[in-house]
Amino acid sequence: MFTYNFKYELKSLLRSKWLLLLSLTLLIVVLFAGYNGKEKVEKRVSGLERVTSEVKEKDNAMLKILDSFEKGIKTNQNPRTLPSAPMNVAYGYPRVAAIPAKALTFIATGQSDLFTHFVKPSVYGDSFSMDYTELANPVQLLFGTFDLAFVIIYILPLIIIAFSYNIFSEEKEYGSLKLLASQPISIYQWLLQKTALRFFWLTLITLVVIVITLLFFGFEFGSNFSSFIQLISLVVAYILFWFAVVLLVNILVNNSAKNAVSLLAIWVFVILIIPAVVGQMANVFYPIPSRTKMISEVRELKEELSKKQDKILDNFLRDHPEYATKNGTKNYSFWHKYTASQDLIEEELKPLIDSYETQLQKQQEWVKLWQYSSPAIIMQQSFNNLAHTSTAHYQEYRSQVAVFSKEWRNFFKPLLYSNKDFTTSMYKELPSFKYEAPKSNSVILKVVILLVFSLIFLSIGRQIFNKKIGKGSVIV
């Protein structure tokens, strides 16, 4: 029976041009989504390369000036901006702290349209931990980004619905189901095989199109084979879930027009309503403190502390006697007062920043907890993790930059208070930033959850089918 079904379904699909139409549609849509994502990644990479090149050129010029200064050769450099002064280097020659793009970054935009990908933490200005600026176009945030994740999560289920919404009801409406029922075969096995064959062809077409897209945009399978396997595992499990839903609706409703409406309603519920409710409930239960209020409090605190810089410096030197001069005759500059006040500002602002971070962390934990309520959330979270564009990745990046910013300031602080010059030999000792991605959860659990969903729907469909067979309502 399986061989007959395979040949019949293949001939039927070829005659109706469904396979050709599906292949062309998926190829065009996926290639366009890949191109859109790759273009964003290339723009990001080129911007980082440009900034890194500028920093290297500036460093080379600085080293030439330092070398001339140490050899006693006069230069045209303004004495006030000489790199021999440690704070001039700390302020004027910052390092680039970047979160690099990965091989699969182009498949999911994730949070990359909300956060910057590189910064240059300086000794002067706000700490990066206080920076909550969203670098994004609000119109783009409203409509989202057309990437591969969007195609798989949103569009592919619609294609599955269009491909198979009448897989069973069509036979009943054409009258061929009565003929099948008169044969010594299991109607459920026949229906299951028919659904499995369509699942096979659509999955094969989808995977081939994805592989073509990855090859077209230079994906290296050898060094990223694990990520590739995780990607296709998620896609196959997601396609299986939607075919299980289609099969259940075909058995339960068994009317082509009603099948289509029911499946579209399920698509809206699973893809749009559940994720929206989960996100909204996160905001209700764990509201993030007002950003406007936080900025206002930061400004008020800075203004208050700026009036007390002399007293702050005295307290700082009392706590750090190694930075104070023995005879107390040293004239302290703006930088001495500023660096002393920065630690106090960060200490005073820590409760406010922590309240923001805590609420944000609780929101993320809430989404993680309820992600299994919708396959769409599971897929989006998984794609973001594979692309390294998840909220967790950018939060970790921001935390690491905040630590590096303090490390950069602390490197120059002893030179400032001991009145030492910055030399060429110290250049190699400058702190450098290297982003370390957080450990991502394996997709195995998420694939298993999707498979469990599919098995549940298949089991429910089997039970409903057996009850209808007993009543004779399946065929009539």
XYZ file of C-alpha atoms in Angstrom:
476
model
C 0.000 0.000 0.000
C 2.822 2.378 0.804
C 4.384 1.922 -2.654
C 1.032 2.613 -4.305
C 0.475 5.707 -2.145
C 3.961 6.978 -2.922
C 3.485 6.669 -6.688
C -0.058 8.056 -6.588
C 0.839 11.063 -4.441
C 3.909 11.861 -6.523
C 1.917 11.720 -9.781
C -0.860 13.785 -8.230
C 1.538 16.466 -6.993
C 3.428 16.607 -10.265
C 0.219 16.929 -12.287
C -1.057 19.724 -10.042
C 2.320 21.517 -10.254
C 2.413 21.699 -6.445
C 6.016 20.477 -6.094
C 7.271 22.899 -8.714
C 5.310 25.780 -7.210
C 6.507 24.954 -3.688
C 10.130 24.655 -4.788
C 10.127 27.976 -6.629
C 8.238 29.789 -3.864
C 10.484 28.533 -1.100
C 13.644 29.129 -3.095
C 12.733 32.737 -3.884
C 11.510 33.557 -0.384
C 14.389 31.867 1.456
C 17.041 33.347 -0.840
C 15.577 36.817 -0.390
C 15.456 36.351 3.393
C 19.049 35.092 3.361
C 20.136 38.048 1.235
C 18.399 40.480 3.567
C 20.052 38.947 6.626
C 23.468 38.684 4.967
C 23.318 42.323 3.897
C 22.769 43.400 7.503
C 25.645 41.219 8.697
C 28.000 42.552 6.013
C 27.079 46.102 6.956
C 27.797 45.257 10.570
C 31.133 43.608 9.741
C 32.249 46.440 7.449
C 31.411 49.002 10.136
C 33.469 47.083 12.694
C 36.376 46.707 10.279
C 36.296 50.433 9.557
C 36.368 51.375 13.242
C 39.101 48.827 14.000
C 41.196 50.184 11.134
C 40.761 53.733 12.403
C 41.886 52.696 15.885
C 45.000 50.986 14.474
C 45.919 54.033 12.400
C 45.447 56.288 15.397
C 47.549 53.962 17.567
C 50.371 53.940 15.007
C 50.399 57.730 14.960
C 50.419 57.778 18.764
C 53.378 55.373 18.929
C 55.361 57.536 16.505
C 54.742 60.617 18.636
C 55.686 58.738 21.816
C 58.837 57.405 20.220
C 59.875 60.912 19.153
C 59.027 62.314 22.589
C 61.087 59.647 24.368
C 64.053 60.336 22.064
C 63.814 64.059 22.646
C 62.726 64.853 19.099
C 60.359 67.799 18.782
C 56.957 67.199 17.201
C 54.093 69.385 16.028
C 51.784 67.786 18.601
C 50.028 70.160 20.990
C 51.694 69.724 24.419
C 48.272 69.449 26.031
C 47.373 66.437 23.897
C 50.675 64.572 24.065
C 50.070 60.822 24.494
C 52.747 60.778 27.183
C 50.006 62.024 29.511
C 48.183 58.842 30.570
C 44.710 60.413 30.619
C 45.143 61.661 27.059
C 45.613 58.047 26.006
C 42.782 56.848 28.234
C 40.388 59.376 26.708
C 41.640 59.774 23.138
C 42.757 56.255 22.236
C 40.052 53.828 23.431
C 39.888 50.159 22.434
C 37.118 48.652 20.330
C 34.826 46.347 22.301
C 32.786 44.375 19.776
C 30.449 41.398 19.608
C 31.496 39.562 16.423
C 29.093 38.061 13.909
C 28.902 34.276 13.666
C 28.334 31.932 10.744
C 24.558 31.794 11.285
C 24.035 35.379 12.427
C 22.261 36.203 9.176
C 19.414 33.733 9.812
C 17.865 35.700 12.696
C 18.011 39.417 13.433
C 16.948 38.868 17.047
C 18.044 41.758 19.270
C 20.706 42.996 16.848
C 18.438 45.804 15.632
C 18.095 47.094 19.211
C 21.684 47.089 20.447
C 24.949 48.326 19.015
C 27.588 45.748 18.016
C 30.652 47.705 19.071
C 31.564 50.524 21.428
C 34.752 52.312 22.401
C 34.672 52.603 26.200
C 36.528 55.721 27.251
C 37.713 56.966 30.600
C 35.342 59.932 30.281
C 31.577 59.723 29.948
C 28.846 57.385 31.136
C 29.640 53.818 31.947
C 28.368 51.383 29.359
C 26.322 49.736 32.101
C 24.227 52.924 32.205
C 23.701 53.083 28.458
C 20.245 51.916 27.412
C 20.047 53.675 24.068
C 18.265 51.661 21.399
C 19.977 52.099 18.052
C 17.053 51.181 15.849
C 14.530 52.474 13.373
C 11.111 52.466 15.133
C 9.319 51.641 11.872
C 11.529 48.577 11.410
C 10.888 47.527 15.017
C 7.154 47.739 14.356
C 7.123 45.543 11.252
C 10.085 43.302 12.109
C 12.803 41.985 9.838
C 12.363 39.648 6.887
C 15.007 37.043 7.729
C 15.237 33.266 7.473
C 13.769 32.836 10.955
C 10.716 34.851 9.889
C 10.250 32.676 6.780
C 10.500 29.413 8.729
C 8.383 30.462 11.699
C 5.668 32.509 9.984
C 5.508 31.685 6.275
C 6.375 27.979 6.177
C 3.309 26.962 8.274
C 1.087 28.847 5.819
C 2.655 26.902 2.955
C 2.045 23.642 4.834
C -1.593 24.625 5.391
C -2.076 25.500 1.712
C -0.335 22.258 0.725
C -2.343 19.892 2.920
C -5.467 21.508 4.342
C -7.735 19.189 2.256
C -5.553 16.103 2.310
C -8.419 13.967 3.688
C -11.571 16.016 3.148
C -10.892 16.208 -0.599
C -11.223 12.412 -0.911
C -14.551 12.524 0.901
C -15.880 15.410 -1.196
C -14.871 13.719 -4.485
C -16.497 10.459 -3.402
C -13.295 8.419 -3.650
C -13.236 7.778 0.111
C -16.164 5.329 -0.164
C -14.246 3.386 -2.792
C -11.190 3.257 -0.520
C -13.324 2.108 2.403
C -14.558 -0.838 0.332
C -10.982 -2.069 -0.046
C -9.234 -4.332 2.518
C -7.003 -1.544 3.768
C -6.806 0.608 6.902
C -8.156 4.070 6.146
C -6.098 5.593 8.984
C -2.875 3.993 7.737
C -3.649 5.221 4.246
C -4.259 8.761 5.568
C -1.150 8.647 7.740
C 0.995 7.506 4.806
C -0.475 10.188 2.561
C 0.339 12.846 5.169
C 3.828 11.399 5.729
C 4.553 11.526 1.994
C 3.614 15.189 1.795
C 5.688 15.821 4.899
C 8.609 14.060 3.200
C 8.402 16.075 -0.013
C 7.965 19.440 1.688
C 10.740 18.721 4.200
C 13.070 17.609 1.403
C 12.345 20.744 -0.633
C 12.794 22.991 2.422
C 16.107 21.429 3.433
C 17.463 21.558 -0.116
C 16.498 25.234 -0.373
C 18.116 25.999 2.984
C 21.332 24.204 1.972
C 21.390 26.097 -1.342
C 20.918 29.381 0.548
C 23.688 28.588 3.023
C 26.053 27.632 0.196
C 25.134 30.753 -1.773
C 26.020 32.994 1.159
C 29.309 31.296 1.994
C 28.381 29.145 4.969
C 31.240 26.798 5.911
C 29.708 23.432 6.731
C 32.958 21.875 7.928
C 33.676 24.274 10.781
C 30.003 24.857 11.630
C 28.530 21.403 11.108
C 27.081 21.235 14.631
C 25.167 24.496 14.120
C 23.906 23.233 10.761
C 22.613 19.983 12.298
C 20.839 21.943 15.035
C 19.263 24.216 12.428
C 17.869 21.438 10.239
C 16.729 19.449 13.299
C 14.640 22.406 14.431
C 13.203 22.925 10.945
C 12.250 19.246 10.507
C 10.637 19.077 13.963
C 8.720 22.306 13.287
C 7.429 21.048 9.935
C 6.366 17.776 11.594
C 4.443 19.725 14.234
C 2.407 21.593 11.629
C 1.668 18.441 9.621
C 0.438 16.818 12.836
C -1.877 19.812 13.347
C -3.061 19.584 9.732
C -3.789 15.857 10.111
C -5.717 16.430 13.333
C -7.875 19.176 11.782
C -8.533 17.062 8.687
C -9.823 14.233 10.889
C -11.702 16.457 13.320
C -13.401 18.831 10.847
C -13.245 16.875 7.586
C -14.465 19.755 5.415
C -12.065 21.581 3.096
C -13.415 25.102 3.626
C -13.731 24.678 7.384
C -10.296 23.010 7.488
C -8.680 26.070 5.926
C -10.424 28.483 8.315
C -9.625 26.323 11.355
C -5.956 25.965 10.426
C -5.592 29.710 9.848
C -7.174 30.322 13.251
C -4.673 27.905 14.832
C -1.837 29.659 12.986
C -2.932 33.020 14.388
C -3.238 31.569 17.896
C 0.100 29.724 17.907
C 2.187 32.281 15.977
C 0.717 35.594 17.096
C -1.543 35.418 20.125
C 0.438 33.151 22.487
C 3.794 34.975 21.989
C 2.037 38.346 22.395
C 0.336 37.218 25.607
C 3.573 35.797 27.037
C 5.447 39.029 26.246
C 2.669 41.228 27.643
C 2.400 39.193 30.845
C 6.156 39.549 31.330
C 5.739 43.328 31.191
C 2.777 43.206 33.596
C 4.383 40.960 36.218
C 7.904 42.366 35.947
C 7.671 45.983 34.748
C 10.988 47.645 33.983
C 11.590 50.927 35.856
C 11.085 54.112 33.877
C 14.080 54.865 31.666
C 13.244 58.571 31.755
C 13.232 58.544 35.538
C 16.550 56.693 35.587
C 18.196 59.244 33.260
C 16.825 62.083 35.392
C 18.211 60.517 38.573
C 21.591 59.967 36.928
C 21.807 63.617 35.909
C 20.757 64.853 39.341
C 23.323 62.654 41.052
C 26.111 63.763 38.717
C 25.261 67.400 39.261
C 25.218 66.904 43.010
C 28.522 65.066 43.064
C 30.210 67.538 40.707
C 29.783 70.181 43.416
C 31.546 67.949 45.922
C 34.511 66.801 43.836
C 37.115 68.273 46.203
C 35.589 66.493 49.172
C 35.195 63.289 47.159
C 38.864 63.443 46.180
C 39.905 63.901 49.805
C 37.852 60.885 50.833
C 39.254 58.875 47.918
C 42.849 59.669 48.880
C 42.072 58.832 52.488
C 40.828 55.408 51.368
C 43.747 54.999 48.914
C 46.816 56.489 50.634
C 49.080 54.941 48.012
C 47.786 57.565 45.565
C 48.405 60.558 47.841
C 51.655 62.528 47.901
C 53.729 62.383 51.061
C 53.954 66.153 51.609
C 50.438 66.875 50.350
C 51.598 69.688 48.057
C 50.503 68.122 44.800
C 48.032 70.112 42.681
C 45.256 67.810 41.590
C 43.756 68.283 38.152
C 40.294 67.730 36.718
C 41.167 64.109 35.945
C 42.091 63.365 39.564
C 38.736 64.651 40.766
C 36.813 63.029 37.933
C 38.246 59.524 38.344
C 37.688 59.706 42.094
C 34.038 60.666 41.603
C 33.360 57.963 38.995
C 33.645 55.129 41.510
C 31.249 56.923 43.833
C 28.784 57.596 41.008
C 28.751 53.932 40.009
C 28.315 52.910 43.651
C 25.402 55.325 44.120
C 23.755 54.252 40.873
C 24.218 50.530 41.466
C 20.818 49.990 43.196
C 19.042 51.760 40.319
C 20.933 49.821 37.653
C 20.414 46.573 39.556
C 16.658 47.156 39.719
C 16.592 47.523 35.936
C 18.771 44.451 35.429
C 16.749 42.383 37.899
C 13.439 43.116 36.209
C 14.916 42.457 32.793
C 16.329 39.149 34.014
C 12.954 38.169 35.456
C 11.294 38.953 32.133
C 13.780 36.711 30.342
C 13.191 33.915 32.851
C 9.431 34.313 32.354
C 9.768 33.961 28.589
C 12.057 30.949 29.029
C 9.491 29.380 31.338
C 6.593 29.878 28.928
C 8.451 29.382 25.669
C 7.173 25.813 25.531
C 3.603 27.084 25.337
C 4.115 27.915 21.674
C 6.337 26.271 19.035
C 6.795 29.754 17.533
C 8.512 30.986 20.716
C 10.633 27.828 20.843
C 11.780 28.363 17.266
C 12.463 32.089 17.678
C 14.479 31.535 20.854
C 16.421 28.716 19.204
C 17.175 30.690 16.034
C 18.324 33.688 18.076
C 20.664 31.467 20.074
C 22.108 29.885 16.930
C 22.588 33.353 15.413
C 24.061 34.775 18.659
C 21.500 37.582 18.531
C 19.441 36.623 21.584
C 18.778 38.900 24.537
C 21.091 36.763 26.663
C 23.978 37.325 24.235
C 23.582 41.096 24.210
C 23.083 41.299 27.971
C 26.267 39.304 28.453
C 28.059 41.544 25.966
C 26.930 44.677 27.796
C 28.052 43.225 31.133
C 31.466 42.326 29.737
C 31.911 45.814 28.253
C 31.001 47.403 31.604
C 33.702 45.308 33.283
C 36.204 46.191 30.578
C 35.350 49.897 30.869
C 36.277 49.814 34.542
C 39.420 47.796 33.795
C 40.443 50.411 31.206
C 39.996 53.254 33.712
C 41.822 51.402 36.484
C 44.815 50.790 34.208
C 45.525 54.523 33.958
C 44.547 55.503 37.487
C 47.916 54.554 39.119
C 49.803 56.412 36.362
C 47.660 59.496 36.935
C 48.069 59.668 40.705
C 51.755 58.742 40.682
C 52.368 61.369 37.974
C 54.030 58.909 35.578
C 54.224 59.226 31.805
C 52.703 56.731 29.416
C 55.464 55.085 27.365
C 55.725 52.932 24.277
C 56.607 49.933 26.449
C 53.236 50.266 28.198
C 51.312 50.075 24.934
C 51.456 46.271 24.807
C 50.097 46.143 28.360
C 46.916 48.035 27.475
C 43.780 46.042 28.312
C 42.037 44.516 25.312
C 38.473 43.297 24.985
C 37.511 39.810 23.893
C 33.862 38.845 23.858
C 33.002 35.464 25.339
C 29.586 34.208 24.306
C 27.376 32.698 27.024
C 26.759 28.999 26.912
C 23.646 28.411 24.829
C 21.186 25.712 25.772
C 21.210 22.726 23.466
C 18.394 22.564 20.945
C 17.886 18.864 21.738
C 15.337 19.630 24.452
C 13.454 22.022 22.163
C 13.413 19.489 19.338
C 12.104 16.870 21.763
C 9.354 19.247 22.940
C 8.273 19.842 19.334
C 8.221 16.087 18.730
C 6.139 15.584 21.876
C 3.631 18.163 20.618
C 3.454 16.286 17.309
C 2.949 12.907 18.991
C 0.186 14.314 21.195
C -1.714 15.668 18.194
C -1.202 12.444 16.260
C -2.472 10.431 19.217
C -5.531 12.660 19.600
C -6.178 12.389 15.862
C -6.030 8.592 16.025
C -8.519 8.452 18.879
C -10.945 10.826 17.164
C -10.630 8.863 13.916
C -11.429 5.566 15.648
C -14.518 7.081 17.270
C -15.731 8.481 13.950
C -15.090 5.175 12.197
C -17.259 3.489 14.791
C -20.071 5.944 14.076
C -19.489 5.833 10.313
C -19.191 9.655 10.140
C -15.721 9.637 8.562
C -16.845 8.335 5.179
C -20.335 9.798 4.993
